[in-house]
Amino acid sequence: MNIKRNWAGVVCCFLLFIAVCLSLAFHVKGAFRTSGHPELGLLFFILPGVVASFLSRGGEVVKPLIGAMLAAPLCLVLLRLVFVSSRSLWQELAWLMSGIFWCALGALSFMFVRSLFHRARHK
């Protein structure tokens, strides 16, 4: 049971990172481009980090980060093969790396909020 709990954050982040990446590439891309703020879509990468940190034992940051790092190459291949992109390979790679950053920031944010609640509960 402990091994399953340790890998739940990695698997969850892996799947959610791919889902967010594909949904941004397929559905949401045009909506943010027309508003003039295409970078706002990157904020959706916070969600996999938060959920994976919640599922990880002790709310770790490393497990969501591993899941996002494993999902990024698969997302890059899917984006290059399935979707016609106007961006270069380096731009796609930079976009995915910033997605990994936002995912880790989501995990860190969850840990921060959890520590605040833990501290308030023990006072």
mmCIF file of C-alpha atoms in Angstrom:
data_model
loop_
_atom_site.group_PDB
_atom_site.id
_atom_site.type_symbol
_atom_site.label_atom_id
_atom_site.label_comp_id
_atom_site.label_asym_id
_atom_site.label_seq_id
_atom_site.Cartn_x
_atom_site.Cartn_y
_atom_site.Cartn_z
ATOM 1 C CA MET A 1 0.000 0.000 0.000
ATOM 2 C CA ASN A 2 2.864 2.372 0.813
ATOM 3 C CA ILE A 3 4.450 1.851 -2.609
ATOM 4 C CA LYS A 4 1.148 2.611 -4.329
ATOM 5 C CA ARG A 5 0.764 5.770 -2.274
ATOM 6 C CA ASN A 6 4.281 6.896 -3.197
ATOM 7 C CA TRP A 7 3.655 6.516 -6.931
ATOM 8 C CA ALA A 8 0.133 7.956 -6.912
ATOM 9 C CA GLY A 9 1.474 11.504 -7.148
ATOM 10 C CA VAL A 10 3.769 10.659 -10.051
ATOM 11 C CA VAL A 11 1.074 8.856 -12.041
ATOM 12 C CA CYS A 12 -1.541 11.505 -11.288
ATOM 13 C CA CYS A 13 0.743 14.344 -12.325
ATOM 14 C CA PHE A 14 1.834 12.453 -15.440
ATOM 15 C CA LEU A 15 -1.751 11.963 -16.604
ATOM 16 C CA LEU A 16 -2.988 15.418 -15.617
ATOM 17 C CA PHE A 17 0.013 17.133 -17.205
ATOM 18 C CA ILE A 18 -0.705 15.372 -20.498
ATOM 19 C CA ALA A 19 -4.401 16.238 -20.238
ATOM 20 C CA VAL A 20 -3.689 19.919 -19.580
ATOM 21 C CA CYS A 21 -1.096 20.054 -22.344
ATOM 22 C CA LEU A 22 -3.385 18.501 -24.931
ATOM 23 C CA SER A 23 -6.398 20.533 -23.869
ATOM 24 C CA LEU A 24 -4.403 23.757 -24.156
ATOM 25 C CA ALA A 25 -3.062 22.728 -27.535
ATOM 26 C CA PHE A 26 -6.458 21.679 -28.845
ATOM 27 C CA HIS A 27 -9.207 23.742 -27.192
ATOM 28 C CA VAL A 28 -8.011 26.718 -25.231
ATOM 29 C CA LYS A 29 -5.199 27.999 -27.431
ATOM 30 C CA GLY A 30 -7.396 30.160 -29.647
ATOM 31 C CA ALA A 31 -9.334 31.702 -26.763
ATOM 32 C CA PHE A 32 -6.193 33.021 -25.088
ATOM 33 C CA ARG A 33 -4.636 34.149 -28.356
ATOM 34 C CA THR A 34 -7.635 36.288 -29.248
ATOM 35 C CA SER A 35 -7.612 37.914 -25.814
ATOM 36 C CA GLY A 36 -4.005 38.935 -26.351
ATOM 37 C CA HIS A 37 -2.672 36.877 -23.423
ATOM 38 C CA PRO A 38 -1.609 33.405 -24.665
ATOM 39 C CA GLU A 39 0.637 32.876 -21.644
ATOM 40 C CA LEU A 40 -2.369 32.674 -19.295
ATOM 41 C CA GLY A 41 -2.935 29.095 -20.407
ATOM 42 C CA LEU A 42 0.254 28.089 -18.608
ATOM 43 C CA LEU A 43 -1.474 28.754 -15.296
ATOM 44 C CA PHE A 44 -3.556 25.620 -15.874
ATOM 45 C CA PHE A 45 -0.375 23.607 -15.242
ATOM 46 C CA ILE A 46 -0.698 24.535 -11.560
ATOM 47 C CA LEU A 47 -3.595 22.081 -11.231
ATOM 48 C CA PRO A 48 -1.629 18.845 -11.851
ATOM 49 C CA GLY A 49 0.948 19.933 -9.273
ATOM 50 C CA VAL A 50 -1.674 20.677 -6.631
ATOM 51 C CA VAL A 51 -3.584 17.438 -7.156
ATOM 52 C CA ALA A 52 -0.451 15.295 -7.318
ATOM 53 C CA SER A 53 0.980 16.913 -4.199
ATOM 54 C CA PHE A 54 -2.291 16.212 -2.411
ATOM 55 C CA LEU A 55 -2.076 12.548 -3.397
ATOM 56 C CA SER A 56 1.620 12.208 -2.551
ATOM 57 C CA ARG A 57 2.592 11.107 0.900
ATOM 58 C CA GLY A 58 3.387 14.145 2.988
ATOM 59 C CA GLY A 59 2.491 16.507 0.153
ATOM 60 C CA GLU A 60 5.869 16.153 -1.534
ATOM 61 C CA VAL A 61 7.087 18.345 -4.370
ATOM 62 C CA VAL A 62 9.409 15.770 -5.900
ATOM 63 C CA LYS A 63 6.696 13.319 -6.965
ATOM 64 C CA PRO A 64 4.698 15.868 -9.002
ATOM 65 C CA LEU A 65 7.931 17.161 -10.492
ATOM 66 C CA ILE A 66 8.949 13.661 -11.589
ATOM 67 C CA GLY A 67 5.517 13.103 -13.122
ATOM 68 C CA ALA A 68 5.687 16.378 -15.053
ATOM 69 C CA MET A 69 9.238 15.683 -16.249
ATOM 70 C CA LEU A 70 8.196 12.253 -17.498
ATOM 71 C CA ALA A 71 5.128 13.642 -19.261
ATOM 72 C CA ALA A 72 6.899 16.520 -21.025
ATOM 73 C CA PRO A 73 8.706 14.423 -23.692
ATOM 74 C CA LEU A 74 5.509 12.555 -24.482
ATOM 75 C CA CYS A 75 3.635 15.851 -24.774
ATOM 76 C CA LEU A 76 6.350 17.214 -27.060
ATOM 77 C CA VAL A 77 6.056 14.204 -29.354
ATOM 78 C CA LEU A 78 2.251 14.441 -29.363
ATOM 79 C CA LEU A 79 2.311 18.158 -30.066
ATOM 80 C CA ARG A 80 4.737 17.756 -32.946
ATOM 81 C CA LEU A 81 3.037 14.737 -34.526
ATOM 82 C CA VAL A 82 -0.674 15.345 -33.954
ATOM 83 C CA PHE A 83 -1.099 19.112 -33.972
ATOM 84 C CA VAL A 84 0.087 21.497 -36.641
ATOM 85 C CA SER A 85 2.064 24.102 -34.750
ATOM 86 C CA SER A 86 3.272 27.484 -35.887
ATOM 87 C CA ARG A 87 5.976 27.411 -33.195
ATOM 88 C CA SER A 88 9.436 25.965 -33.601
ATOM 89 C CA LEU A 89 10.686 22.949 -31.696
ATOM 90 C CA TRP A 90 12.601 25.195 -29.290
ATOM 91 C CA GLN A 91 9.506 27.278 -28.573
ATOM 92 C CA GLU A 92 7.473 24.144 -27.866
ATOM 93 C CA LEU A 93 10.243 22.869 -25.601
ATOM 94 C CA ALA A 94 10.394 26.176 -23.725
ATOM 95 C CA TRP A 95 6.594 26.139 -23.337
ATOM 96 C CA LEU A 96 6.716 22.629 -21.864
ATOM 97 C CA MET A 97 9.574 23.550 -19.515
ATOM 98 C CA SER A 98 7.552 26.479 -18.228
ATOM 99 C CA GLY A 99 4.645 24.055 -17.779
ATOM 100 C CA ILE A 100 6.901 21.924 -15.586
ATOM 101 C CA PHE A 101 7.811 25.037 -13.596
ATOM 102 C CA TRP A 102 4.147 25.926 -13.030
ATOM 103 C CA CYS A 103 3.380 22.345 -12.042
ATOM 104 C CA ALA A 104 6.120 22.412 -9.410
ATOM 105 C CA LEU A 105 4.890 25.807 -8.244
ATOM 106 C CA GLY A 106 1.421 24.322 -7.776
ATOM 107 C CA ALA A 107 2.892 21.555 -5.627
ATOM 108 C CA LEU A 108 4.837 24.099 -3.578
ATOM 109 C CA SER A 109 1.721 26.220 -3.157
ATOM 110 C CA PHE A 110 -0.197 23.229 -1.864
ATOM 111 C CA MET A 111 2.564 22.484 0.628
ATOM 112 C CA PHE A 112 2.548 26.107 1.797
ATOM 113 C CA VAL A 113 -1.218 26.215 2.309
ATOM 114 C CA ARG A 114 -1.139 22.849 4.046
ATOM 115 C CA SER A 115 1.579 24.014 6.422
ATOM 116 C CA LEU A 116 -0.459 27.122 7.244
ATOM 117 C CA PHE A 117 -3.498 25.006 8.098
ATOM 118 C CA HIS A 118 -1.340 22.592 10.097
ATOM 119 C CA ARG A 119 0.223 25.432 12.066
ATOM 120 C CA ALA A 120 -3.156 27.091 12.743
ATOM 121 C CA ARG A 121 -4.652 23.796 13.892
ATOM 122 C CA HIS A 122 -1.868 23.169 16.420
ATOM 123 C CA LYS A 123 -1.973 26.609 18.047
#
